[in-house]
Short mmCIF file of C-alpha atoms in Angstrom, two decimals:
data_model
loop_
_atom_site.label_atom_id
_atom_site.label_comp_id
_atom_site.label_asym_id
_atom_site.label_seq_id
_atom_site.Cartn_x
_atom_site.Cartn_y
_atom_site.Cartn_z
CA MET T 1 -47.90 30.71 -49.73
CA SER T 2 -51.55 31.12 -50.69
CA ARG T 3 -54.12 28.70 -49.39
CA GLY T 4 -56.31 26.69 -51.73
CA PRO T 5 -60.10 26.99 -51.89
CA THR T 6 -62.11 25.73 -48.96
CA ARG T 7 -64.39 22.70 -49.22
CA ARG T 8 -67.38 25.06 -49.16
CA GLN T 9 -66.01 27.10 -52.07
CA VAL T 10 -65.29 23.96 -54.06
CA MET T 11 -68.81 22.60 -53.55
CA VAL T 12 -70.55 25.88 -54.38
CA GLY T 13 -68.32 26.30 -57.40
CA ALA T 14 -69.09 22.76 -58.54
CA ALA T 15 -72.80 23.41 -58.14
CA VAL T 16 -72.60 26.54 -60.27
CA ALA T 17 -70.51 24.74 -62.90
CA ALA T 18 -73.07 21.92 -63.03
CA THR T 19 -75.81 24.49 -63.46
CA VAL T 20 -74.12 26.16 -66.40
CA ALA T 21 -73.34 22.78 -67.95
CA VAL T 22 -76.98 21.72 -67.85
CA VAL T 23 -78.81 24.99 -68.39
CA GLY T 24 -76.27 27.04 -70.33
CA PRO T 25 -74.95 30.51 -69.57
CA ALA T 26 -77.41 33.05 -68.23
CA THR T 27 -77.92 36.27 -70.13
CA LYS T 28 -79.65 38.04 -67.27
CA ALA T 29 -80.75 37.02 -63.79
CA ILE T 30 -84.46 37.41 -63.14
CA ALA T 31 -84.57 38.31 -59.44
CA ALA T 32 -82.65 40.45 -56.98
CA PRO T 33 -80.62 38.52 -54.41
CA ALA T 34 -82.08 38.21 -50.94
CA THR T 35 -80.20 38.37 -47.69
CA GLY T 36 -81.67 35.64 -45.51
CA SER T 37 -83.82 36.16 -42.44
CA GLY T 38 -81.45 34.99 -39.72
CA ASP T 39 -78.02 36.15 -38.53
CA GLU T 40 -76.69 32.61 -38.25
CA CYS T 41 -77.18 29.37 -40.07
CA GLY T 42 -79.73 27.00 -38.60
CA GLU T 43 -79.28 23.26 -38.26
CA ARG T 44 -80.81 20.43 -40.20
CA TYR T 45 -82.14 17.62 -38.03
CA GLN T 46 -84.56 14.73 -38.10
CA GLY T 47 -87.68 14.77 -35.94
CA TYR T 48 -88.21 17.10 -32.99
CA ARG T 49 -85.76 18.17 -30.32
CA ASP T 50 -86.51 18.77 -26.66
CA ALA T 51 -86.47 22.54 -27.26
CA ASP T 52 -89.12 22.12 -29.94
CA ARG T 53 -91.47 20.63 -27.37
CA ASP T 54 -91.50 24.00 -25.60
CA ARG T 55 -92.99 25.75 -28.63
CA PRO T 56 -96.55 27.04 -28.15
CA TYR T 57 -97.73 24.78 -30.99
CA ALA T 58 -96.06 21.63 -29.60
CA ARG T 59 -99.36 19.79 -29.16
CA TYR T 60 -99.60 19.54 -32.96
CA MET T 61 -96.27 17.72 -33.23
CA ALA T 62 -96.62 14.10 -34.31
CA ASP T 63 -93.87 11.50 -34.20
CA ARG T 64 -94.88 10.20 -37.64
CA THR T 65 -96.75 11.45 -40.67
CA SER T 66 -100.35 10.27 -41.05
CA PRO T 67 -101.01 7.24 -43.29
CA THR T 68 -100.99 7.94 -47.02
CA PRO T 69 -104.43 8.43 -48.61
CA VAL T 70 -105.47 5.31 -50.52
CA VAL T 71 -105.76 7.02 -53.89
CA VAL T 72 -102.19 8.30 -53.62
CA ALA T 73 -100.82 4.97 -52.37
CA ASP T 74 -102.50 3.19 -55.28
CA ALA T 75 -101.06 5.63 -57.82
CA HIS T 76 -97.63 5.27 -56.22
CA ALA T 77 -97.84 1.48 -56.55
CA GLY T 78 -98.98 1.73 -60.17
CA PRO T 79 -97.25 2.66 -63.41
CA ALA T 80 -96.46 6.09 -64.74
CA LEU T 81 -98.92 7.81 -67.04
CA ALA T 82 -98.67 7.14 -70.74
CA VAL T 83 -96.41 9.71 -72.40
CA ASP T 84 -99.14 11.07 -74.66
CA SER T 85 -101.54 11.57 -71.73
CA VAL T 86 -99.27 13.89 -69.73
CA PRO T 87 -100.48 17.51 -70.04
CA GLY T 88 -98.12 20.32 -70.94
CA PHE T 89 -97.19 23.18 -68.64
CA ASP T 90 -98.98 25.62 -70.95
CA SER T 91 -102.29 24.06 -69.89
CA ILE T 92 -101.85 24.61 -66.15
CA THR T 93 -104.09 27.69 -65.88
CA THR T 94 -107.01 25.86 -67.52
CA ASP T 95 -106.22 22.65 -65.65
CA LEU T 96 -106.51 24.51 -62.34
CA ALA T 97 -109.58 26.48 -63.36
CA PRO T 98 -112.08 27.63 -60.71
CA THR T 99 -114.49 24.80 -61.63
CA GLY T 100 -114.28 21.34 -63.14
CA TYR T 101 -111.75 18.54 -63.02
CA SER T 102 -109.04 17.24 -65.30
CA ALA T 103 -108.49 13.80 -66.75
CA ILE T 104 -105.59 13.33 -64.32
CA GLU T 105 -106.08 14.41 -60.72
CA THR T 106 -103.55 12.04 -59.12
CA GLY T 107 -100.67 10.53 -61.06
CA TYR T 108 -97.16 11.06 -62.39
CA GLY T 109 -95.45 10.85 -65.74
CA ARG T 110 -93.05 12.38 -68.23
CA ARG T 111 -93.64 14.02 -71.56
CA ALA T 112 -91.64 13.25 -74.68
CA ASP T 113 -89.83 16.58 -74.26
CA GLY T 114 -88.53 15.48 -70.83
CA THR T 115 -90.91 17.55 -68.71
CA THR T 116 -91.84 15.59 -65.58
CA PHE T 117 -95.38 15.93 -64.24
CA VAL T 118 -97.04 15.22 -60.88
CA ALA T 119 -100.68 15.67 -59.88
CA VAL T 120 -102.28 15.08 -56.48
CA ARG T 121 -105.80 15.76 -55.26
CA THR T 122 -106.32 15.95 -51.49
CA VAL T 123 -109.71 16.17 -49.77
CA MET T 124 -109.54 18.27 -46.60
CA PRO T 125 -112.57 18.33 -44.28
CA ARG T 126 -113.14 21.59 -42.32
CA VAL T 127 -110.33 23.36 -44.19
CA THR T 128 -110.59 26.64 -46.11
CA ALA T 129 -108.40 28.39 -48.66
CA ALA T 130 -107.67 31.17 -46.13
CA MET T 131 -106.04 28.63 -43.82
CA TRP T 132 -103.56 27.66 -46.53
CA ASP T 133 -102.70 31.27 -47.35
CA TRP T 134 -101.95 31.77 -43.66
CA TRP T 135 -99.92 28.56 -43.48
CA PHE T 136 -97.64 29.47 -46.37
CA GLY T 137 -96.83 32.78 -44.72
CA TRP T 138 -96.27 31.27 -41.27
CA HIS T 139 -94.57 27.89 -41.52
CA SER T 140 -91.05 28.59 -42.80
CA THR T 141 -89.68 30.79 -40.03
CA GLU T 142 -88.24 27.80 -38.15
CA ALA T 143 -87.66 24.11 -38.70
CA ALA T 144 -90.09 23.01 -35.99
CA ARG T 145 -93.02 24.69 -37.76
CA TYR T 146 -92.02 23.17 -41.09
CA LYS T 147 -91.84 19.72 -39.50
CA LEU T 148 -95.52 19.94 -38.52
CA TRP T 149 -96.28 19.44 -42.22
CA HIS T 150 -94.35 16.17 -42.68
CA PRO T 151 -92.49 15.08 -39.52
CA ASP T 152 -90.88 12.13 -41.32
CA ALA T 153 -89.26 14.09 -44.15
CA HIS T 154 -88.90 17.79 -43.27
CA LEU T 155 -85.57 18.79 -41.75
CA TYR T 156 -84.98 22.54 -42.08
CA ALA T 157 -86.67 25.79 -43.17
CA ASP T 158 -85.85 29.49 -43.40
CA LEU T 159 -87.14 32.55 -45.26
CA ALA T 160 -85.51 35.21 -47.38
CA GLU T 161 -87.61 37.71 -45.41
CA ASP T 162 -89.61 37.05 -42.26
CA ARG T 163 -92.89 38.93 -42.75
CA THR T 164 -94.92 37.07 -40.15
CA ALA T 165 -95.17 40.06 -37.78
CA LEU T 166 -96.14 42.57 -40.48
CA ASP T 167 -99.68 43.94 -40.60
CA ILE T 168 -100.31 42.77 -44.16
CA PRO T 169 -102.63 40.15 -45.70
CA ASP T 170 -101.54 36.56 -45.21
CA LYS T 171 -100.97 36.06 -48.93
CA ALA T 172 -98.60 39.04 -49.03
CA LYS T 173 -96.41 37.34 -46.44
CA TYR T 174 -95.32 34.68 -48.92
CA VAL T 175 -96.00 35.98 -52.44
CA GLY T 176 -92.76 37.60 -53.60
CA ASN T 177 -90.86 35.83 -50.82
CA THR T 178 -88.59 32.77 -50.96
CA THR T 179 -88.45 29.81 -48.62
CA PHE T 180 -85.38 27.59 -48.25
CA VAL T 181 -85.96 24.03 -47.14
CA ASP T 182 -84.11 20.76 -46.62
CA GLU T 183 -86.32 17.71 -46.96
CA TYR T 184 -86.38 14.13 -48.11
CA VAL T 185 -88.35 13.35 -51.25
CA GLY T 186 -88.28 9.58 -51.21
CA PRO T 187 -84.75 8.51 -50.25
CA LYS T 188 -83.12 11.64 -51.69
CA LEU T 189 -82.26 14.66 -49.57
CA GLN T 190 -83.14 17.88 -51.40
CA GLN T 191 -82.04 21.44 -50.59
CA LEU T 192 -84.58 23.65 -52.30
CA SER T 193 -85.53 27.27 -52.73
CA ILE T 194 -89.14 28.06 -53.59
CA GLY T 195 -89.89 31.54 -54.85
CA PHE T 196 -93.59 32.27 -54.55
CA ARG T 197 -95.23 34.16 -57.42
CA ASP T 198 -98.52 35.99 -57.94
CA PRO T 199 -100.83 33.45 -59.63
CA ILE T 200 -103.09 36.11 -61.15
CA ALA T 201 -100.10 37.74 -62.82
CA HIS T 202 -99.33 34.33 -64.36
CA GLY T 203 -102.80 33.94 -65.87
CA PHE T 204 -104.73 32.04 -63.19
CA VAL T 205 -108.32 32.93 -62.32
CA VAL T 206 -108.67 32.91 -58.53
CA PRO T 207 -112.12 33.61 -57.03
CA PRO T 208 -112.18 35.16 -53.52
CA GLU T 209 -113.10 31.88 -51.79
CA GLN T 210 -110.23 30.03 -53.46
CA THR T 211 -106.45 30.35 -53.52
CA ILE T 212 -103.61 29.21 -55.73
CA VAL T 213 -100.11 28.91 -54.30
CA LEU T 214 -97.65 29.24 -57.18
CA GLY T 215 -93.93 28.68 -56.79
CA ARG T 216 -90.74 28.51 -58.83
CA VAL T 217 -88.73 25.61 -57.46
CA GLY T 218 -84.94 25.67 -57.52
CA SER T 219 -81.77 24.79 -55.68
CA SER T 220 -80.74 26.48 -52.43
CA ILE T 221 -77.10 26.28 -53.54
CA ALA T 222 -76.83 26.37 -57.31
CA PRO T 223 -78.49 29.34 -59.07
CA VAL T 224 -80.78 27.05 -61.04
CA ASP T 225 -84.55 26.76 -61.19
CA LEU T 226 -85.85 23.22 -61.70
CA GLY T 227 -89.57 23.63 -62.28
CA TRP T 228 -92.90 24.93 -61.01
CA LEU T 229 -95.47 23.99 -58.39
CA ALA T 230 -99.08 25.08 -58.01
CA HIS T 231 -101.59 24.19 -55.31
CA GLN T 232 -105.21 25.17 -55.89
CA VAL T 233 -107.50 25.17 -52.84
CA ARG T 234 -111.23 25.50 -53.46
CA PRO T 235 -114.30 24.79 -51.35
CA VAL T 236 -116.23 21.53 -51.50
CA ASP T 237 -118.98 20.15 -49.29
CA GLY T 238 -117.64 19.84 -45.74
CA GLY T 239 -114.36 21.64 -46.38
CA ALA T 240 -111.95 22.05 -49.26
CA GLU T 241 -109.94 20.17 -51.85
CA MET T 242 -106.37 20.83 -52.90
CA ARG T 243 -105.36 20.12 -56.47
CA SER T 244 -101.56 20.10 -56.68
CA ARG T 245 -99.43 20.20 -59.83
CA PHE T 246 -95.67 19.96 -60.33
CA TYR T 247 -93.84 20.49 -63.60
CA LEU T 248 -90.14 19.67 -63.40
CA ASN T 249 -87.19 19.93 -65.80
CA LEU T 250 -88.41 23.40 -66.80
CA ARG T 251 -85.11 25.02 -65.95
CA GLY T 252 -83.86 28.57 -65.65
CA LEU T 253 -81.42 30.65 -63.62
CA HIS T 254 -81.83 33.00 -60.70
CA VAL T 255 -79.56 35.24 -58.64
CA PRO T 256 -78.54 33.10 -55.67
CA ASP T 257 -79.00 34.10 -52.08
CA VAL T 258 -75.34 33.95 -51.10
CA LYS T 259 -75.98 33.66 -47.38
CA GLN T 260 -78.54 30.89 -47.82
CA ALA T 261 -76.28 29.02 -50.26
CA ALA T 262 -73.37 29.17 -47.82
CA CYS T 263 -75.61 28.01 -44.97
CA ALA T 264 -76.93 25.12 -47.07
CA VAL T 265 -73.38 23.97 -47.73
CA ARG T 266 -72.53 24.33 -44.03
CA ARG T 267 -75.49 22.09 -43.15
CA GLY T 268 -74.02 19.47 -45.45
CA ALA T 269 -74.69 20.09 -49.10
CA SER T 270 -76.64 17.54 -51.10
CA VAL T 271 -75.89 19.07 -54.50
CA ASP T 272 -75.49 16.38 -57.13
CA PRO T 273 -75.39 17.13 -60.87
CA THR T 274 -77.93 14.37 -61.43
CA ASP T 275 -80.42 16.39 -59.34
CA LEU T 276 -80.70 18.78 -62.26
CA VAL T 277 -82.40 16.13 -64.39
CA LEU T 278 -85.48 14.93 -62.54
CA GLY T 279 -86.81 11.56 -63.67
CA LEU T 280 -89.80 9.33 -63.08
CA ASP T 281 -88.54 7.93 -59.79
CA LEU T 282 -88.38 11.41 -58.33
CA ALA T 283 -91.83 12.24 -59.74
CA ARG T 284 -93.30 9.11 -58.19
CA ASP T 285 -91.75 9.91 -54.82
CA LEU T 286 -92.85 13.53 -55.03
CA MET T 287 -96.44 12.46 -55.66
CA LEU T 288 -96.31 10.32 -52.52
CA HIS T 289 -94.65 13.07 -50.49
CA CYS T 290 -97.21 15.68 -51.53
CA GLY T 291 -100.12 13.36 -50.84
CA GLN T 292 -98.76 12.60 -47.39
CA GLU T 293 -97.94 16.14 -46.25
CA MET T 294 -101.15 17.76 -47.48
CA ASN T 295 -103.30 15.07 -45.89
CA HIS T 296 -101.30 15.14 -42.64
CA LEU T 297 -101.48 18.90 -42.12
CA ALA T 298 -105.13 19.12 -43.15
CA GLY T 299 -106.00 16.87 -40.20
CA PHE T 300 -105.23 19.64 -37.68
CA LEU T 301 -104.92 22.81 -39.76
CA PRO T 302 -108.32 24.20 -38.63
CA GLU T 303 -107.27 24.04 -34.98
CA LEU T 304 -103.77 25.40 -35.69
CA TYR T 305 -105.26 28.29 -37.65
CA ASP T 306 -107.83 29.08 -34.97
CA GLU T 307 -105.06 29.24 -32.36
CA PHE T 308 -102.29 31.04 -34.26
CA GLY T 309 -103.84 32.47 -37.43
CA SER T 310 -104.65 36.05 -38.11
#
């Protein structure tokens, strides 16, 4: 007598079915599948464990995330942006131009077409763009590193390919790579894949003293992309500023990383069909989350970079 499908197979199958129901059938996948960087699945856990305290960077571990910057807290407590004031995704390369500012630097809203938008500006004394390029290539190899960024909300991280030991520029360690993370955004647990793209190839102008981190955000389980993120870091007096943008509900499909999808389900899948339609509550929480993590890490990133950076 044949055995029925396992719980894991049912959940992955349901995730794929939900993807097709929302996005529609894919005509062609846009990326080759990755294999995952580890031989076994890691664990998702809150806070730090005793073993984490033995890491060489343990002195940067905080029990809680730093207080939210006032401008972000005020925007979080306030209303969403008016529908007609929310910029479109096609304006992102001019919005994040090398100079100037936009009408909306911190806020959240939704366009009439359903696209959800988040903007956050973070001032970061003593920080440089090079530090952030290093960070994005370094932080996802293990959960304890990822937790440095937001100890309250970050639970798990892994990479499609661990390039940290390669003798290549820091930016090359994450551009073209994919990170897989479990984290809370507000009260909702998310299991996400972020495929990092070349910003110049997507039309951004990036001077040498600046950087733009561009990512396609999707599910770690279902082969669906949910939107885009971009973080511009450029110098200002005394340090740098980060101008972050998220555009969600811009969906597409990708070839799933089968190993990472199976590991995400083993950790305890959080796939929910409603996750594929991202509303204003999620945007509001994402704005708060971004404002917290960027501010928190910026407080010690210069020292972390001096000690462990290239």
